[in-house]
PDB file of C-alpha atoms and ligand atoms in Angstrom:
ATOM      1  CA  MET M   1     -43.415 134.782  59.173  1.00  0.00           C
ATOM      2  CA  ARG M   2     -43.148 132.158  61.922  1.00  0.00           C
ATOM      3  CA  ARG M   3     -39.557 131.218  62.561  1.00  0.00           C
ATOM      4  CA  ALA M   4     -38.181 128.450  64.784  1.00  0.00           C
ATOM      5  CA  ILE M   5     -34.708 127.603  65.940  1.00  0.00           C
ATOM      6  CA  TYR M   6     -33.518 124.015  66.443  1.00  0.00           C
ATOM      7  CA  PRO M   7     -30.302 123.991  68.481  1.00  0.00           C
ATOM      8  CA  GLY M   8     -27.991 121.097  69.173  1.00  0.00           C
ATOM      9  CA  SER M   9     -24.508 119.691  68.973  1.00  0.00           C
ATOM     10  CA  PHE M  10     -25.187 117.683  65.798  1.00  0.00           C
ATOM     11  CA  ASP M  11     -21.934 115.781  66.370  1.00  0.00           C
ATOM     12  CA  PRO M  12     -22.736 114.357  63.855  1.00  0.00           C
ATOM     13  CA  THR M  13     -26.175 114.644  62.237  1.00  0.00           C
ATOM     14  CA  THR M  14     -28.248 111.475  62.546  1.00  0.00           C
ATOM     15  CA  ASN M  15     -31.483 110.316  60.915  1.00  0.00           C
ATOM     16  CA  GLY M  16     -33.159 111.234  64.213  1.00  0.00           C
ATOM     17  CA  HIS M  17     -32.115 114.893  63.847  1.00  0.00           C
ATOM     18  CA  LEU M  18     -33.323 114.899  60.236  1.00  0.00           C
ATOM     19  CA  ASP M  19     -36.660 113.426  61.302  1.00  0.00           C
ATOM     20  CA  VAL M  20     -37.120 116.278  63.807  1.00  0.00           C
ATOM     21  CA  ILE M  21     -36.058 118.858  61.204  1.00  0.00           C
ATOM     22  CA  GLU M  22     -38.567 117.479  58.673  1.00  0.00           C
ATOM     23  CA  ARG M  23     -41.352 117.745  61.246  1.00  0.00           C
ATOM     24  CA  ALA M  24     -40.325 121.281  62.208  1.00  0.00           C
ATOM     25  CA  VAL M  25     -40.305 122.594  58.628  1.00  0.00           C
ATOM     26  CA  LYS M  26     -43.931 121.493  58.284  1.00  0.00           C
ATOM     27  CA  LEU M  27     -44.897 123.645  61.266  1.00  0.00           C
ATOM     28  CA  PHE M  28     -42.887 126.818  60.645  1.00  0.00           C
ATOM     29  CA  ASP M  29     -42.226 129.163  57.710  1.00  0.00           C
ATOM     30  CA  GLU M  30     -38.529 129.138  58.449  1.00  0.00           C
ATOM     31  CA  VAL M  31     -36.360 126.826  60.547  1.00  0.00           C
ATOM     32  CA  ILE M  32     -32.859 127.740  61.675  1.00  0.00           C
ATOM     33  CA  VAL M  33     -30.754 124.742  62.657  1.00  0.00           C
ATOM     34  CA  ALA M  34     -28.151 126.106  65.065  1.00  0.00           C
ATOM     35  CA  VAL M  35     -24.950 124.191  65.747  1.00  0.00           C
ATOM     36  CA  ALA M  36     -23.681 124.893  69.245  1.00  0.00           C
ATOM     37  CA  ALA M  37     -20.036 125.900  69.087  1.00  0.00           C
ATOM     38  CA  ASN M  38     -19.340 126.236  72.778  1.00  0.00           C
ATOM     39  CA  SER M  39     -21.055 123.170  74.130  1.00  0.00           C
ATOM     40  CA  GLN M  40     -19.602 121.530  77.235  1.00  0.00           C
ATOM     41  CA  LYS M  41     -19.481 118.268  75.337  1.00  0.00           C
ATOM     42  CA  ARG M  42     -16.199 117.397  73.680  1.00  0.00           C
ATOM     43  CA  ALA M  43     -16.967 117.138  69.997  1.00  0.00           C
ATOM     44  CA  LEU M  44     -15.622 114.632  67.491  1.00  0.00           C
ATOM     45  CA  PHE M  45     -16.307 116.912  64.517  1.00  0.00           C
ATOM     46  CA  THR M  46     -15.319 120.576  64.311  1.00  0.00           C
ATOM     47  CA  VAL M  47     -18.099 123.149  64.087  1.00  0.00           C
ATOM     48  CA  ASP M  48     -17.344 123.657  60.385  1.00  0.00           C
ATOM     49  CA  GLU M  49     -17.545 119.925  59.716  1.00  0.00           C
ATOM     50  CA  ARG M  50     -20.852 119.711  61.601  1.00  0.00           C
ATOM     51  CA  LEU M  51     -22.258 122.694  59.683  1.00  0.00           C
ATOM     52  CA  ASP M  52     -21.116 121.185  56.389  1.00  0.00           C
ATOM     53  CA  LEU M  53     -22.657 117.756  57.111  1.00  0.00           C
ATOM     54  CA  LEU M  54     -25.953 119.364  58.120  1.00  0.00           C
ATOM     55  CA  ARG M  55     -26.016 121.539  54.994  1.00  0.00           C
ATOM     56  CA  ARG M  56     -25.223 118.620  52.715  1.00  0.00           C
ATOM     57  CA  THR M  57     -27.703 116.189  54.258  1.00  0.00           C
ATOM     58  CA  THR M  58     -30.588 118.664  54.350  1.00  0.00           C
ATOM     59  CA  ALA M  59     -29.858 119.782  50.762  1.00  0.00           C
ATOM     60  CA  GLU M  60     -29.717 116.147  49.569  1.00  0.00           C
ATOM     61  CA  ARG M  61     -33.177 115.554  50.990  1.00  0.00           C
ATOM     62  CA  GLY M  62     -34.546 118.829  49.657  1.00  0.00           C
ATOM     63  CA  ILE M  63     -35.206 120.152  53.154  1.00  0.00           C
ATOM     64  CA  ASN M  64     -35.223 123.924  53.183  1.00  0.00           C
ATOM     65  CA  VAL M  65     -33.547 125.160  56.371  1.00  0.00           C
ATOM     66  CA  ILE M  66     -30.985 127.737  57.420  1.00  0.00           C
ATOM     67  CA  VAL M  67     -27.953 126.118  59.037  1.00  0.00           C
ATOM     68  CA  SER M  68     -25.916 128.409  61.237  1.00  0.00           C
ATOM     69  CA  GLN M  69     -23.481 128.461  64.098  1.00  0.00           C
ATOM     70  CA  LEU M  70     -24.635 129.180  67.647  1.00  0.00           C
ATOM     71  CA  ASP M  71     -22.012 131.029  69.658  1.00  0.00           C
ATOM     72  CA  GLY M  72     -23.692 132.654  72.615  1.00  0.00           C
ATOM     73  CA  LEU M  73     -26.857 132.160  74.541  1.00  0.00           C
ATOM     74  CA  LEU M  74     -29.586 130.337  72.621  1.00  0.00           C
ATOM     75  CA  VAL M  75     -32.404 132.609  73.789  1.00  0.00           C
ATOM     76  CA  GLU M  76     -30.469 135.678  72.655  1.00  0.00           C
ATOM     77  CA  LYS M  77     -30.055 134.212  69.189  1.00  0.00           C
ATOM     78  CA  ALA M  78     -33.737 133.263  69.152  1.00  0.00           C
ATOM     79  CA  ARG M  79     -34.683 136.809  70.072  1.00  0.00           C
ATOM     80  CA  ALA M  80     -32.239 138.393  67.618  1.00  0.00           C
ATOM     81  CA  ARG M  81     -33.570 136.261  64.763  1.00  0.00           C
ATOM     82  CA  GLY M  82     -37.188 136.861  65.727  1.00  0.00           C
ATOM     83  CA  ALA M  83     -37.876 133.166  66.408  1.00  0.00           C
ATOM     84  CA  VAL M  84     -41.153 132.334  68.127  1.00  0.00           C
ATOM     85  CA  ALA M  85     -40.080 128.831  69.136  1.00  0.00           C
ATOM     86  CA  ILE M  86     -37.176 126.652  70.151  1.00  0.00           C
ATOM     87  CA  VAL M  87     -37.509 123.115  68.812  1.00  0.00           C
ATOM     88  CA  ARG M  88     -36.087 120.127  70.666  1.00  0.00           C
ATOM     89  CA  GLY M  89     -36.438 116.411  70.072  1.00  0.00           C
ATOM     90  CA  LEU M  90     -37.749 114.079  72.767  1.00  0.00           C
ATOM     91  CA  ARG M  91     -36.799 110.456  72.457  1.00  0.00           C
ATOM     92  CA  ALA M  92     -37.610 108.952  75.803  1.00  0.00           C
ATOM     93  CA  VAL M  93     -38.432 109.751  79.395  1.00  0.00           C
ATOM     94  CA  SER M  94     -34.692 109.956  79.972  1.00  0.00           C
ATOM     95  CA  ASP M  95     -34.524 113.143  77.863  1.00  0.00           C
ATOM     96  CA  PHE M  96     -37.345 114.724  79.782  1.00  0.00           C
ATOM     97  CA  GLU M  97     -35.765 115.997  82.971  1.00  0.00           C
ATOM     98  CA  PHE M  98     -32.925 117.853  81.309  1.00  0.00           C
ATOM     99  CA  GLU M  99     -35.152 119.236  78.563  1.00  0.00           C
ATOM    100  CA  PHE M 100     -37.787 120.357  81.080  1.00  0.00           C
ATOM    101  CA  GLN M 101     -35.182 122.254  83.086  1.00  0.00           C
ATOM    102  CA  MET M 102     -33.720 123.889  79.967  1.00  0.00           C
ATOM    103  CA  ALA M 103     -37.137 124.881  78.642  1.00  0.00           C
ATOM    104  CA  LEU M 104     -38.180 126.503  81.895  1.00  0.00           C
ATOM    105  CA  MET M 105     -34.851 128.284  82.298  1.00  0.00           C
ATOM    106  CA  ASN M 106     -35.022 129.588  78.734  1.00  0.00           C
ATOM    107  CA  ARG M 107     -38.551 130.822  79.407  1.00  0.00           C
ATOM    108  CA  LYS M 108     -37.292 132.677  82.488  1.00  0.00           C
ATOM    109  CA  LEU M 109     -34.628 134.320  80.348  1.00  0.00           C
ATOM    110  CA  VAL M 110     -36.904 135.209  77.432  1.00  0.00           C
ATOM    111  CA  ALA M 111     -40.595 134.764  78.157  1.00  0.00           C
ATOM    112  CA  GLU M 112     -41.892 135.201  74.626  1.00  0.00           C
ATOM    113  CA  VAL M 113     -40.059 132.253  73.052  1.00  0.00           C
ATOM    114  CA  GLU M 114     -41.829 128.894  73.500  1.00  0.00           C
ATOM    115  CA  THR M 115     -39.977 125.577  73.539  1.00  0.00           C
ATOM    116  CA  ILE M 116     -41.736 122.826  71.629  1.00  0.00           C
ATOM    117  CA  PHE M 117     -40.858 119.140  71.631  1.00  0.00           C
ATOM    118  CA  LEU M 118     -41.157 116.879  68.630  1.00  0.00           C
ATOM    119  CA  MET M 119     -41.085 113.105  68.826  1.00  0.00           C
ATOM    120  CA  PRO M 120     -39.236 111.227  66.101  1.00  0.00           C
ATOM    121  CA  LYS M 121     -40.363 108.059  64.377  1.00  0.00           C
ATOM    122  CA  GLU M 122     -40.207 105.184  66.851  1.00  0.00           C
ATOM    123  CA  GLU M 123     -37.279 103.595  65.061  1.00  0.00           C
ATOM    124  CA  TYR M 124     -35.167 106.658  65.891  1.00  0.00           C
ATOM    125  CA  THR M 125     -35.993 106.833  69.570  1.00  0.00           C
ATOM    126  CA  TYR M 126     -32.928 104.798  70.517  1.00  0.00           C
ATOM    127  CA  LEU M 127     -30.645 106.802  68.240  1.00  0.00           C
ATOM    128  CA  SER M 128     -28.131 109.366  69.447  1.00  0.00           C
ATOM    129  CA  SER M 129     -24.957 110.912  68.045  1.00  0.00           C
ATOM    130  CA  ARG M 130     -23.103 109.433  70.989  1.00  0.00           C
ATOM    131  CA  ILE M 131     -24.113 105.844  70.245  1.00  0.00           C
ATOM    132  CA  VAL M 132     -23.458 106.261  66.523  1.00  0.00           C
ATOM    133  CA  LYS M 133     -19.925 107.495  67.281  1.00  0.00           C
ATOM    134  CA  GLU M 134     -19.351 104.560  69.588  1.00  0.00           C
ATOM    135  CA  ILE M 135     -20.425 102.043  66.943  1.00  0.00           C
ATOM    136  CA  ALA M 136     -18.326 103.759  64.264  1.00  0.00           C
ATOM    137  CA  ARG M 137     -15.318 103.900  66.566  1.00  0.00           C
ATOM    138  CA  LEU M 138     -15.512 100.166  67.042  1.00  0.00           C
ATOM    139  CA  GLY M 139     -15.766  99.571  63.298  1.00  0.00           C
ATOM    140  CA  GLY M 140     -19.522  98.870  63.147  1.00  0.00           C
ATOM    141  CA  ASP M 141     -21.857  99.728  60.289  1.00  0.00           C
ATOM    142  CA  VAL M 142     -23.800 102.920  60.963  1.00  0.00           C
ATOM    143  CA  SER M 143     -25.378 103.293  57.520  1.00  0.00           C
ATOM    144  CA  ALA M 144     -28.889 102.604  58.849  1.00  0.00           C
ATOM    145  CA  PHE M 145     -28.637 105.456  61.352  1.00  0.00           C
ATOM    146  CA  VAL M 146     -27.012 108.346  59.510  1.00  0.00           C
ATOM    147  CA  PRO M 147     -26.979 109.779  55.975  1.00  0.00           C
ATOM    148  CA  ASP M 148     -24.287 108.386  53.622  1.00  0.00           C
ATOM    149  CA  CYS M 149     -22.003 111.411  53.817  1.00  0.00           C
ATOM    150  CA  VAL M 150     -22.044 111.228  57.633  1.00  0.00           C
ATOM    151  CA  ALA M 151     -21.201 107.508  57.544  1.00  0.00           C
ATOM    152  CA  ALA M 152     -18.290 108.325  55.204  1.00  0.00           C
ATOM    153  CA  ALA M 153     -17.111 111.173  57.452  1.00  0.00           C
ATOM    154  CA  LEU M 154     -17.189 108.848  60.476  1.00  0.00           C
ATOM    155  CA  ARG M 155     -15.196 106.191  58.619  1.00  0.00           C
ATOM    156  CA  GLU M 156     -12.628 108.824  57.703  1.00  0.00           C
ATOM    157  CA  LYS M 157     -12.373 110.118  61.288  1.00  0.00           C
ATOM    158  CA  PHE M 158     -11.747 106.689  62.710  1.00  0.00           C
ATOM    159  CA  ALA M 159      -9.691 105.341  59.807  1.00  0.00           C
ATOM    160  CA  SER M 160      -6.277 106.596  60.892  1.00  0.00           C
ATOM    161  CA  ASP M 161      -5.817 105.510  64.484  1.00  0.00           C
ATOM    162  CA  GLY M 162      -9.261 104.668  65.754  1.00  0.00           C
ATOM    163  CA  THR M 163      -9.355 107.561  68.186  1.00  0.00           C
ATOM    164  CA  GLY M 164     -11.057 110.097  65.938  1.00  0.00           C
ATOM    165  CA  GLY M 165      -8.271 112.536  66.652  1.00  0.00           C
ATOM    166  CA  HIS M 166      -8.731 112.247  70.395  1.00  0.00           C
ATOM    167  CA  ALA M 167      -5.774 110.101  71.205  1.00  0.00           C
ATOM    168  CA  PRO M 168      -5.151 109.772  74.913  1.00  0.00           C
ATOM    169  CA  ALA M 169      -2.228 111.847  76.162  1.00  0.00           C
TER     170      ALA M 169
HETATM  171  P1  LIG I 201     -27.528 118.505  72.476  1.00  0.00           P
HETATM  172  O1  LIG I 201     -26.097 118.459  72.851  1.00  0.00           O
HETATM  173  O2  LIG I 201     -28.119 119.873  72.433  1.00  0.00           O
HETATM  174  O3  LIG I 201     -28.426 117.515  73.173  1.00  0.00           O
HETATM  175  P2  LIG I 201     -27.829 116.827  70.161  1.00  0.00           P
HETATM  176  O4  LIG I 201     -27.267 117.031  68.791  1.00  0.00           O
HETATM  177  O5  LIG I 201     -27.451 115.593  70.883  1.00  0.00           O
HETATM  178  O6  LIG I 201     -27.457 118.122  70.938  1.00  0.00           O
HETATM  179  O7  LIG I 201     -29.400 116.906  70.093  1.00  0.00           O
HETATM  180  C1  LIG I 201     -30.052 118.055  69.614  1.00  0.00           C
HETATM  181  C2  LIG I 201     -31.533 117.862  69.793  1.00  0.00           C
HETATM  182  O8  LIG I 201     -31.968 116.800  68.971  1.00  0.00           O
HETATM  183  C3  LIG I 201     -31.975 117.493  71.219  1.00  0.00           C
HETATM  184  O9  LIG I 201     -33.228 118.071  71.453  1.00  0.00           O
HETATM  185  C4  LIG I 201     -32.089 115.997  71.164  1.00  0.00           C
HETATM  186  O10 LIG I 201     -33.015 115.524  72.124  1.00  0.00           O
HETATM  187  C5  LIG I 201     -32.609 115.820  69.748  1.00  0.00           C
HETATM  188  N1  LIG I 201     -32.292 114.502  69.223  1.00  0.00           N
HETATM  189  C6  LIG I 201     -31.097 113.909  69.107  1.00  0.00           C
HETATM  190  N2  LIG I 201     -31.213 112.675  68.579  1.00  0.00           N
HETATM  191  C7  LIG I 201     -32.527 112.499  68.337  1.00  0.00           C
HETATM  192  C8  LIG I 201     -33.325 111.414  67.836  1.00  0.00           C
HETATM  193  N3  LIG I 201     -32.779 110.249  67.495  1.00  0.00           N
HETATM  194  N4  LIG I 201     -34.642 111.600  67.742  1.00  0.00           N
HETATM  195  C9  LIG I 201     -35.190 112.760  68.135  1.00  0.00           C
HETATM  196  N5  LIG I 201     -34.531 113.799  68.641  1.00  0.00           N
HETATM  197  C10 LIG I 201     -33.218 113.673  68.741  1.00  0.00           C
END
């Protein structure tokens, strides 16, 4: 049984994430998609909302993955779940430096878990959760970039006051 873990913020899930997940499930017997709960980044969606959107969108597409919350250190979860690999997506050179540092640090922490990088379809290389949120916040159409239920969730978040619940103090 070869198991991989794909960690991220998934705030929210985009077609780019799903592209990486689809590639990963072809390579491994089991893929755990782990939603980071204690990321430094301020999230628009709660962890439960992010888990729910990931579960719904993967189920809709018939992608068989385990979606779970990541609370502590990624490498510890990888080790506890017996994962042989950490999967990350690489979009552009700009991702490289940070990802390289993370991969080498994770290897220092747990030598037996490899980090592998998967490249999405070209059309998703410019796609990020951050840019999707920005477009949605400004009332733009994000339906080409995210699954329908994510587009609906974004509309709902920004419908009330346009701040997505993060109104300035
Ligand atoms: P994080 O906060 O860990 O970067 P993200 O949800 O932004 O969380 O990304 C999780 C992983 O998915 C990262 O490896 C990121 O590079 C990758 N990723 C995000 N968007 C895309 C995309 N459009 N194509 C390929 N990989 C992506």
